[in-house]
Amino acid sequence: MVITQTAEEMSHSEQLRHSWVANAAAWRDAVRGQQIESRRLVTDDAIVQTVMAQRPQTVLDLGCGEGWLARRLAVEGLAVTGVDASKPLIEAAEELGHARYVLASYEEIVADPLVTGTGFDVVAANFSLLDDRVEALLAAVASVLSAQGRIVIQTAHPMFSRGEHDYVDGWRVETFDSFNGNWVESMPWYFRTLESWCRTFDAAGLTLEEIREPMHPSRGVPASIIFVCSRAA
Amino acid sequence: MVITQTAEEMSHSEQLRHSWVANAAAWRDAVRGQQIESRRLVTDDAIVQTVMAQRPQTVLDLGCGEGWLARRLAVEGLAVTGVDASKPLIEAAEELGHARYVLASYEEIVADPLVTGTGFDVVAANFSLLDDRVEALLAAVASVLSAQGRIVIQTAHPMFSRGEHDYVDGWRVETFDSFNGNWVESMPWYFRTLESWCRTFDAAGLTLEEIREPMHPSRGVPASIIFVCSRAA
């Protein structure tokens, strides 16, 4: 039997999407209980500061999950729209309110970017670009940016998240073994080198404006990487 | 006694410059004898390919040393100017010819960028930005680029050259212990995080267009990083 590469990638992507439905309750409790140390110590503040540094009035929280970032930015006075493909996570977000929430998959956003609204000063993707193909999604959300709008992406730092693997693009698996709670499924996620991220931005018609490397307070290395992109001139 | 930070940095920078005079013969022999494995296997070809990908007619080889890159690009049909602050290295380069060579320090280039000529399609800096302050130099060479010109910088990859140090900017020391030859002095060099490189480009009025990570064929990690920058619009 020949398994084509396309078929294999489809199953990773599908499993990725499904895991955010299956694990929705565990994820909601992990985030709301501040159970993830790197988020509590570093990356939550880092994404908020980077978004606020763009001085936005309106933000699209792309892959908002249970909505913590949308709520935090709303408290800062911003008008926030959160969008996610996981119905139970959008329902959890709506329970706490503060922002407008839209249930839509990334495929639906690509098909019709206006499903989320338009004119956003910032599109923030906080650890939510986990699929192997994100160019079309980035191009779609770039089309709903305001004139000077920015896309802010926080993700696993390529240099400090490769584990035992060579430094090459490829699917990895998050098992949630180090998390508390009832995790039903593992989550495939796509590791991308720095070069690959930059190629992705270029393919999406974006210019890389800034890179931030929020440092872990005790580990001596960054806890994440943040890319700030604009639409290419 | 109080040693000010400025005085300490000056001494690193001065020692850096002096090492390229003191070690000139050892460096010339190491390069011409193809003694540096990562250069032989990966990074020499990587800089040539990246420069040629810009389809230039004229190139400034910034910190050209004994001139190997200038010669290689000249063989490709390009008009190349090499500039270096080390008199013995410029003399070694002139012995083999193929390009125009200019003896000038980075300070002299900052004071008068036209000392190297102007209208370059590419300025290439191959492992030659080793000082702690390079913004003014990059702004100076950006001013002698042609309209669509690019600055191509190959340097130690921030993620794979920090050794035992934390991932923070700071002076490091190359002792040349792993090299053959008569090395007279160690060379201080300034380690820069990825975020710091990007801030440097921004401060120099540059836009980061591309990142390349030339892979070492057997180590599973990049042998270097290459930045391609344009003048910010």
Short mmCIF file of C-alpha atoms in Angstrom, two decimals:
data_model
loop_
_atom_site.label_atom_id
_atom_site.label_comp_id
_atom_site.label_asym_id
_atom_site.label_seq_id
_atom_site.Cartn_x
_atom_site.Cartn_y
_atom_site.Cartn_z
CA MET A 1 0.00 0.00 0.00
CA VAL A 2 1.23 3.45 -0.87
CA ILE A 3 0.33 6.23 1.54
CA THR A 4 0.65 9.48 -0.34
CA GLN A 5 2.15 12.46 1.42
CA THR A 6 -1.07 14.39 0.87
CA ALA A 7 -3.19 11.79 2.58
CA GLU A 8 -0.82 11.69 5.53
CA GLU A 9 -0.83 15.46 5.90
CA MET A 10 -4.60 15.59 5.73
CA SER A 11 -4.86 13.21 8.62
CA HIS A 12 -2.47 15.29 10.72
CA SER A 13 -4.44 18.44 9.99
CA GLU A 14 -7.74 16.75 10.71
CA GLN A 15 -6.45 15.29 13.94
CA LEU A 16 -5.13 18.74 14.91
CA ARG A 17 -8.56 20.28 14.40
CA HIS A 18 -10.34 17.46 16.16
CA SER A 19 -8.08 17.63 19.22
CA TRP A 20 -9.31 21.15 19.97
CA VAL A 21 -12.85 19.85 20.20
CA ALA A 22 -11.99 16.71 22.14
CA ASN A 23 -9.66 18.52 24.59
CA ALA A 24 -11.75 21.67 24.90
CA ALA A 25 -12.65 21.26 28.57
CA ALA A 26 -9.10 20.31 29.61
CA TRP A 27 -7.70 23.23 27.64
CA ARG A 28 -10.22 25.68 29.09
CA ASP A 29 -9.34 24.59 32.61
CA ALA A 30 -5.57 24.66 31.94
CA VAL A 31 -5.70 28.22 30.62
CA ARG A 32 -8.18 29.59 33.16
CA GLY A 33 -6.31 27.86 35.98
CA GLN A 34 -2.99 29.40 34.84
CA GLN A 35 -1.54 25.90 34.74
CA ILE A 36 0.96 26.46 31.91
CA GLU A 37 4.11 27.94 33.46
CA SER A 38 5.61 29.49 30.32
CA ARG A 39 2.34 31.27 29.61
CA ARG A 40 1.97 32.47 33.19
CA LEU A 41 5.58 33.69 33.43
CA VAL A 42 6.31 34.94 29.95
CA THR A 43 4.20 34.46 26.90
CA ASP A 44 0.81 35.81 28.03
CA ASP A 45 2.32 39.19 28.87
CA ALA A 46 4.53 39.08 25.77
CA ILE A 47 1.62 38.78 23.34
CA VAL A 48 -0.38 41.45 25.16
CA GLN A 49 2.57 43.87 25.16
CA THR A 50 3.34 43.25 21.51
CA VAL A 51 -0.26 43.75 20.46
CA MET A 52 -0.58 46.93 22.57
CA ALA A 53 2.72 48.27 21.12
CA GLN A 54 0.95 48.50 17.75
CA ARG A 55 -1.51 50.97 19.39
CA PRO A 56 -4.57 49.23 17.93
CA GLN A 57 -8.22 50.02 18.44
CA THR A 58 -9.54 46.79 16.94
CA VAL A 59 -8.10 43.29 17.16
CA LEU A 60 -8.92 39.94 15.61
CA ASP A 61 -7.87 37.11 17.94
CA LEU A 62 -7.23 34.33 15.43
CA GLY A 63 -7.62 30.92 17.06
CA CYS A 64 -8.90 32.53 20.24
CA GLY A 65 -9.75 29.31 22.07
CA GLU A 66 -11.58 29.96 25.34
CA GLY A 67 -10.94 33.67 24.90
CA TRP A 68 -8.41 34.76 27.56
CA LEU A 69 -6.50 37.07 25.19
CA ALA A 70 -9.66 38.62 23.76
CA ARG A 71 -10.86 39.34 27.31
CA ARG A 72 -7.49 40.77 28.38
CA LEU A 73 -7.33 43.08 25.36
CA ALA A 74 -10.97 44.11 25.86
CA VAL A 75 -10.08 45.18 29.40
CA GLU A 76 -7.43 47.43 27.80
CA GLY A 77 -10.26 49.15 25.95
CA LEU A 78 -9.94 47.45 22.58
CA ALA A 79 -12.77 46.16 20.42
CA VAL A 80 -11.92 42.48 19.99
CA THR A 81 -13.30 39.76 17.77
CA GLY A 82 -12.27 36.21 18.58
CA VAL A 83 -12.57 33.44 16.03
CA ASP A 84 -12.02 29.73 16.52
CA ALA A 85 -13.01 26.49 14.83
CA SER A 86 -13.74 24.66 18.09
CA LYS A 87 -17.39 24.97 19.01
CA PRO A 88 -16.96 24.07 22.70
CA LEU A 89 -14.13 26.61 23.04
CA ILE A 90 -16.17 29.38 21.40
CA GLU A 91 -19.05 28.49 23.73
CA ALA A 92 -16.68 28.73 26.70
CA ALA A 93 -15.49 32.12 25.46
CA GLU A 94 -19.03 33.40 25.02
CA GLU A 95 -19.86 32.42 28.60
CA LEU A 96 -17.36 35.01 29.86
CA GLY A 97 -18.08 37.59 27.15
CA HIS A 98 -16.16 40.86 26.76
CA ALA A 99 -15.61 40.29 23.05
CA ARG A 100 -17.47 39.28 19.94
CA TYR A 101 -16.89 35.64 19.07
CA VAL A 102 -17.21 33.90 15.73
CA LEU A 103 -17.25 30.14 15.18
CA ALA A 104 -15.38 29.58 11.92
CA SER A 105 -12.69 27.23 10.70
CA TYR A 106 -9.51 28.49 9.05
CA GLU A 107 -10.83 27.03 5.80
CA GLU A 108 -13.96 29.15 6.13
CA ILE A 109 -11.85 32.25 6.78
CA VAL A 110 -9.80 31.52 3.65
CA ALA A 111 -13.00 31.05 1.63
CA ASP A 112 -14.51 34.30 2.97
CA PRO A 113 -12.20 36.50 5.08
CA LEU A 114 -15.11 38.85 5.84
CA VAL A 115 -16.68 36.17 8.05
CA THR A 116 -14.69 37.71 10.91
CA GLY A 117 -15.36 41.35 9.95
CA THR A 118 -12.76 43.71 8.52
CA GLY A 119 -10.61 46.77 9.27
CA PHE A 120 -8.60 45.20 12.12
CA ASP A 121 -5.55 47.12 13.36
CA VAL A 122 -4.04 43.86 14.61
CA VAL A 123 -4.63 40.21 13.86
CA ALA A 124 -3.12 38.25 16.75
CA ALA A 125 -2.35 34.54 16.41
CA ASN A 126 -1.20 33.29 19.80
CA PHE A 127 0.16 29.74 19.44
CA SER A 128 -2.66 29.13 16.99
CA LEU A 129 -0.84 28.54 13.69
CA LEU A 130 -0.25 24.83 14.13
CA ASP A 131 -1.07 23.45 10.68
CA ASP A 132 1.44 22.73 7.93
CA ARG A 133 -0.17 25.15 5.47
CA VAL A 134 -0.87 28.63 6.77
CA GLU A 135 -0.02 30.85 3.78
CA ALA A 136 -3.60 31.11 2.52
CA LEU A 137 -4.88 31.82 6.03
CA LEU A 138 -2.31 34.58 6.56
CA ALA A 139 -3.13 36.10 3.19
CA ALA A 140 -6.84 35.96 4.06
CA VAL A 141 -6.49 37.73 7.41
CA ALA A 142 -4.07 40.24 5.86
CA SER A 143 -6.94 41.25 3.59
CA VAL A 144 -9.04 42.31 6.59
CA LEU A 145 -6.30 44.47 8.17
CA SER A 146 -6.62 48.24 8.35
CA ALA A 147 -4.20 50.27 6.21
CA GLN A 148 -1.34 50.22 8.74
CA GLY A 149 -2.46 46.98 10.33
CA ARG A 150 -0.13 44.32 11.69
CA ILE A 151 -0.27 40.56 12.09
CA VAL A 152 1.28 39.49 15.41
CA ILE A 153 2.18 35.81 15.66
CA GLN A 154 3.48 34.13 18.80
CA THR A 155 4.66 30.57 18.37
CA ALA A 156 7.12 27.96 19.59
CA HIS A 157 10.65 29.28 19.07
CA PRO A 158 12.17 27.22 16.25
CA MET A 159 15.52 27.00 17.93
CA PHE A 160 14.30 25.93 21.33
CA SER A 161 11.39 23.65 20.52
CA ARG A 162 12.95 21.06 18.22
CA GLY A 163 13.56 18.57 21.03
CA GLU A 164 15.45 15.54 19.77
CA HIS A 165 14.59 16.24 16.15
CA ASP A 166 16.85 17.67 13.46
CA TYR A 167 16.20 21.32 12.68
CA VAL A 168 13.84 20.66 9.78
CA ASP A 169 10.15 21.27 9.12
CA GLY A 170 7.82 18.47 10.06
CA TRP A 171 4.93 17.25 12.14
CA ARG A 172 5.45 16.85 15.88
CA VAL A 173 3.07 15.62 18.59
CA GLU A 174 2.01 17.34 21.80
CA THR A 175 0.85 14.64 24.22
CA PHE A 176 -0.06 17.02 27.07
CA ASP A 177 1.73 14.60 29.42
CA SER A 178 3.08 17.50 31.44
CA PHE A 179 -0.38 19.02 31.86
CA ASN A 180 -2.97 18.31 34.52
CA GLY A 181 -6.51 17.48 33.45
CA ASN A 182 -8.34 15.01 31.29
CA TRP A 183 -6.65 15.20 27.88
CA VAL A 184 -8.46 12.95 25.45
CA GLU A 185 -6.29 13.23 22.35
CA SER A 186 -2.75 14.18 21.45
CA MET A 187 -2.31 17.18 19.14
CA PRO A 188 -0.19 17.09 15.99
CA TRP A 189 1.55 20.40 15.31
CA TYR A 190 3.84 21.45 12.51
CA PHE A 191 7.39 22.49 13.40
CA ARG A 192 8.76 25.19 11.14
CA THR A 193 12.34 26.49 10.94
CA LEU A 194 12.96 30.21 11.02
CA GLU A 195 13.72 30.15 7.29
CA SER A 196 10.43 28.36 6.69
CA TRP A 197 8.45 30.91 8.72
CA CYS A 198 10.01 33.70 6.68
CA ARG A 199 9.21 31.92 3.40
CA THR A 200 5.65 31.50 4.65
CA PHE A 201 5.31 35.23 5.34
CA ASP A 202 6.71 36.02 1.91
CA ALA A 203 4.30 33.60 0.22
CA ALA A 204 1.42 35.23 2.10
CA GLY A 205 2.40 38.69 0.83
CA LEU A 206 3.70 39.84 4.21
CA THR A 207 6.77 41.82 5.26
CA LEU A 208 8.48 40.85 8.52
CA GLU A 209 8.71 44.05 10.55
CA GLU A 210 9.97 42.81 13.90
CA ILE A 211 11.00 39.71 15.82
CA ARG A 212 10.73 39.43 19.59
CA GLU A 213 12.17 36.65 21.71
CA PRO A 214 10.52 36.80 25.15
CA MET A 215 13.05 35.37 27.58
CA HIS A 216 12.17 32.78 30.16
CA PRO A 217 13.14 34.33 33.51
CA SER A 218 15.30 31.42 34.66
CA ARG A 219 16.08 29.18 31.69
CA GLY A 220 18.40 31.54 29.80
CA VAL A 221 16.56 31.02 26.50
CA PRO A 222 13.42 32.47 24.94
CA ALA A 223 10.07 30.98 25.90
CA SER A 224 8.67 31.74 22.45
CA ILE A 225 9.17 33.84 19.34
CA ILE A 226 6.92 36.67 18.18
CA PHE A 227 6.76 37.86 14.58
CA VAL A 228 5.22 41.21 13.66
CA CYS A 229 4.28 41.42 9.98
CA SER A 230 2.72 44.01 7.71
CA ARG A 231 1.28 43.69 4.25
CA ALA A 232 4.12 43.94 1.75
CA ALA A 233 4.24 47.35 0.07
CA MET B 1 38.85 51.75 40.13
CA VAL B 2 35.71 51.96 38.02
CA ILE B 3 35.91 50.52 34.53
CA THR B 4 33.12 52.09 32.53
CA GLN B 5 31.19 49.93 30.12
CA THR B 6 32.31 52.14 27.27
CA ALA B 7 35.98 51.69 28.03
CA GLU B 8 35.51 47.93 28.23
CA GLU B 9 33.68 47.83 24.91
CA MET B 10 36.31 49.94 23.23
CA SER B 11 38.96 47.50 24.27
CA HIS B 12 36.99 44.58 22.83
CA SER B 13 36.49 46.42 19.55
CA GLU B 14 40.13 47.44 19.37
CA GLN B 15 41.29 43.92 20.12
CA LEU B 16 38.92 42.63 17.45
CA ARG B 17 40.43 44.93 14.84
CA HIS B 18 43.98 44.19 15.93
CA SER B 19 43.48 40.44 15.77
CA TRP B 20 42.86 40.65 12.03
CA VAL B 21 46.27 42.22 11.56
CA ALA B 22 48.10 39.94 13.96
CA ASN B 23 46.44 36.75 12.64
CA ALA B 24 46.48 37.76 8.96
CA ALA B 25 48.91 35.10 7.76
CA ALA B 26 47.23 32.31 9.74
CA TRP B 27 43.82 33.41 8.48
CA ARG B 28 44.99 33.64 4.86
CA ASP B 29 46.41 30.12 5.05
CA ALA B 30 43.31 28.72 6.81
CA VAL B 31 40.99 30.12 4.15
CA ARG B 32 43.15 29.33 1.13
CA GLY B 33 43.89 25.84 2.50
CA GLN B 34 40.13 25.20 2.94
CA GLN B 35 40.84 24.29 6.55
CA ILE B 36 37.52 25.42 8.02
CA GLU B 37 35.07 22.55 7.60
CA SER B 38 31.82 24.51 7.91
CA ARG B 39 33.00 26.93 5.24
CA ARG B 40 34.14 24.16 2.93
CA LEU B 41 30.96 22.10 3.35
CA VAL B 42 28.29 24.75 3.68
CA THR B 43 28.80 28.43 4.17
CA ASP B 44 31.08 29.34 1.24
CA ASP B 45 28.56 28.03 -1.27
CA ALA B 46 25.68 29.49 0.74
CA ILE B 47 26.94 33.07 0.55
CA VAL B 48 27.79 32.74 -3.14
CA GLN B 49 24.36 31.32 -3.96
CA THR B 50 22.57 33.98 -1.95
CA VAL B 51 24.54 36.80 -3.56
CA MET B 52 23.99 35.37 -7.05
CA ALA B 53 20.25 34.94 -6.35
CA GLN B 54 20.01 38.75 -6.22
CA ARG B 55 21.22 38.80 -9.85
CA PRO B 56 23.79 41.54 -9.21
CA GLN B 57 26.30 43.06 -11.58
CA THR B 58 28.33 44.84 -8.92
CA VAL B 59 29.18 43.69 -5.39
CA LEU B 60 30.89 45.25 -2.40
CA ASP B 61 32.58 42.53 -0.30
CA LEU B 62 32.50 44.18 3.13
CA GLY B 63 35.28 42.81 5.33
CA CYS B 64 36.73 40.87 2.42
CA GLY B 65 39.82 39.60 4.23
CA GLU B 66 42.19 37.78 1.86
CA GLY B 67 39.58 38.04 -0.88
CA TRP B 68 38.26 34.53 -1.59
CA LEU B 69 34.64 35.66 -1.99
CA ALA B 70 35.58 38.62 -4.18
CA ARG B 71 37.54 36.28 -6.43
CA ARG B 72 34.76 33.70 -6.56
CA LEU B 73 32.17 36.32 -7.50
CA ALA B 74 34.52 37.85 -10.06
CA VAL B 75 34.80 34.45 -11.72
CA GLU B 76 30.99 34.55 -12.02
CA GLY B 77 31.39 37.71 -14.08
CA LEU B 78 30.64 40.30 -11.43
CA ALA B 79 32.51 43.55 -10.83
CA VAL B 80 33.63 43.25 -7.22
CA THR B 81 35.14 45.70 -4.78
CA GLY B 82 36.62 44.27 -1.59
CA VAL B 83 37.17 46.42 1.46
CA ASP B 84 38.92 45.49 4.68
CA ALA B 85 40.65 47.26 7.56
CA SER B 86 43.52 44.76 7.77
CA LYS B 87 46.46 45.94 5.67
CA PRO B 88 48.15 42.51 5.43
CA LEU B 89 44.87 40.89 4.37
CA ILE B 90 44.24 43.52 1.68
CA GLU B 91 47.82 43.00 0.47
CA ALA B 92 47.19 39.25 0.33
CA ALA B 93 44.00 39.88 -1.65
CA GLU B 94 45.77 42.18 -4.09
CA GLU B 95 48.40 39.53 -4.76
CA LEU B 96 45.72 37.29 -6.30
CA GLY B 97 43.77 40.13 -7.94
CA HIS B 98 40.44 39.63 -9.79
CA ALA B 99 38.80 42.47 -7.89
CA ARG B 100 39.40 46.04 -6.83
CA TYR B 101 40.50 46.24 -3.19
CA VAL B 102 40.25 49.14 -0.79
CA LEU B 103 42.02 49.41 2.56
CA ALA B 104 39.55 51.16 4.87
CA SER B 105 38.27 50.64 8.38
CA TYR B 106 34.57 50.45 9.18
CA GLU B 107 34.95 53.82 10.90
CA GLU B 108 36.28 55.30 7.68
CA ILE B 109 33.36 53.82 5.73
CA VAL B 110 30.91 55.35 8.21
CA ALA B 111 32.67 58.72 7.91
CA ASP B 112 32.65 58.57 4.09
CA PRO B 113 30.68 55.70 2.52
CA LEU B 114 31.92 56.72 -0.95
CA VAL B 115 35.42 55.51 -0.02
CA THR B 116 34.33 52.12 -1.42
CA GLY B 117 32.53 53.52 -4.47
CA THR B 118 28.78 53.49 -4.96
CA GLY B 119 25.91 51.91 -6.90
CA PHE B 120 26.43 48.36 -5.63
CA ASP B 121 23.71 45.83 -6.37
CA VAL B 122 24.81 43.77 -3.37
CA VAL B 123 26.83 44.50 -0.27
CA ALA B 124 27.98 41.13 1.10
CA ALA B 125 29.21 40.79 4.68
CA ASN B 126 30.43 37.23 5.15
CA PHE B 127 31.13 36.61 8.85
CA SER B 128 32.50 40.15 8.96
CA LEU B 129 30.07 41.95 11.30
CA LEU B 130 31.77 41.06 14.57
CA ASP B 131 31.65 44.34 16.49
CA ASP B 132 29.03 45.33 19.03
CA ARG B 133 27.92 48.39 17.09
CA VAL B 134 27.13 47.86 13.42
CA GLU B 135 24.08 50.06 12.85
CA ALA B 136 26.06 53.03 11.52
CA LEU B 137 28.11 50.78 9.26
CA LEU B 138 25.00 49.14 7.81
CA ALA B 139 23.37 52.53 7.25
CA ALA B 140 26.57 53.72 5.54
CA VAL B 141 26.78 50.80 3.12
CA ALA B 142 23.02 50.99 2.51
CA SER B 143 23.68 54.48 1.15
CA VAL B 144 25.93 53.10 -1.59
CA LEU B 145 23.44 50.46 -2.77
CA SER B 146 21.79 50.70 -6.16
CA ALA B 147 18.03 51.35 -6.20
CA GLN B 148 16.99 47.71 -5.76
CA GLY B 149 20.19 46.76 -3.97
CA ARG B 150 20.42 44.21 -1.17
CA ILE B 151 22.68 43.72 1.83
CA VAL B 152 23.49 40.03 2.33
CA ILE B 153 24.85 39.11 5.75
CA GLN B 154 26.10 35.66 6.72
CA THR B 155 26.92 35.21 10.39
CA ALA B 156 26.97 32.74 13.25
CA HIS B 157 23.45 31.40 13.79
CA PRO B 158 22.22 32.90 17.07
CA MET B 159 20.55 29.69 18.14
CA PHE B 160 23.43 27.38 17.46
CA SER B 161 26.45 29.45 18.43
CA ARG B 162 25.69 30.43 22.02
CA GLY B 163 27.73 27.59 23.49
CA GLU B 164 27.39 27.48 27.27
CA HIS B 165 26.15 31.05 27.46
CA ASP B 166 22.62 32.22 28.04
CA TYR B 167 20.85 33.45 24.92
CA VAL B 168 21.72 37.12 25.40
CA ASP B 169 23.84 39.66 23.55
CA GLY B 170 27.43 39.91 24.67
CA TRP B 171 31.09 39.59 23.81
CA ARG B 172 32.48 36.12 23.18
CA VAL B 173 36.02 35.00 22.36
CA GLU B 174 37.26 32.92 19.42
CA THR B 175 40.55 31.32 20.47
CA PHE B 176 41.19 29.51 17.15
CA ASP B 177 42.10 26.43 19.22
CA SER B 178 40.45 24.19 16.66
CA PHE B 179 42.40 25.73 13.78
CA ASN B 180 45.81 24.78 12.46
CA GLY B 181 48.41 27.51 12.02
CA ASN B 182 50.15 30.17 14.04
CA TRP B 183 47.36 32.18 15.65
CA VAL B 184 48.85 35.06 17.60
CA GLU B 185 45.80 36.56 19.26
CA SER B 186 42.30 35.53 20.22
CA MET B 187 39.44 37.44 18.60
CA PRO B 188 36.58 38.98 20.56
CA TRP B 189 33.26 38.86 18.72
CA TYR B 190 29.85 40.08 19.67
CA PHE B 191 27.05 37.54 19.99
CA ARG B 192 23.66 38.87 18.97
CA THR B 193 20.26 37.26 19.45
CA LEU B 194 17.87 37.07 16.52
CA GLU B 195 15.77 39.82 18.09
CA SER B 196 18.89 41.97 18.41
CA TRP B 197 19.87 41.43 14.76
CA CYS B 198 16.38 42.51 13.71
CA ARG B 199 16.52 45.60 15.92
CA THR B 200 19.90 46.39 14.38
CA PHE B 201 18.49 46.20 10.86
CA ASP B 202 15.59 48.43 11.87
CA ALA B 203 17.95 50.98 13.45
CA ALA B 204 20.01 51.00 10.25
CA GLY B 205 16.93 51.75 8.13
CA LEU B 206 16.79 48.28 6.61
CA THR B 207 13.93 45.89 5.89
CA LEU B 208 14.55 42.18 6.40
CA GLU B 209 13.56 40.51 3.13
CA GLU B 210 14.69 36.94 3.65
CA ILE B 211 16.36 34.57 6.11
CA ARG B 212 18.29 31.50 5.01
CA GLU B 213 19.58 28.77 7.30
CA PRO B 214 22.18 26.72 5.40
CA MET B 215 22.06 23.25 6.90
CA HIS B 216 25.17 21.37 7.93
CA PRO B 217 25.04 18.11 5.96
CA SER B 218 25.48 15.83 8.98
CA ARG B 219 24.81 17.80 12.16
CA GLY B 220 21.08 18.33 11.71
CA VAL B 221 21.31 22.07 12.43
CA PRO B 222 22.22 25.13 10.36
CA ALA B 223 25.89 26.00 9.91
CA SER B 224 25.05 29.72 9.77
CA ILE B 225 22.28 32.20 9.20
CA ILE B 226 21.96 34.53 6.20
CA PHE B 227 19.94 37.75 6.29
CA VAL B 228 18.94 39.55 3.08
CA CYS B 229 17.98 43.18 3.67
CA SER B 230 16.81 46.07 1.55
CA ARG B 231 16.57 49.74 2.33
CA ALA B 232 13.28 50.39 4.12
CA ALA B 233 10.71 51.99 1.82
#
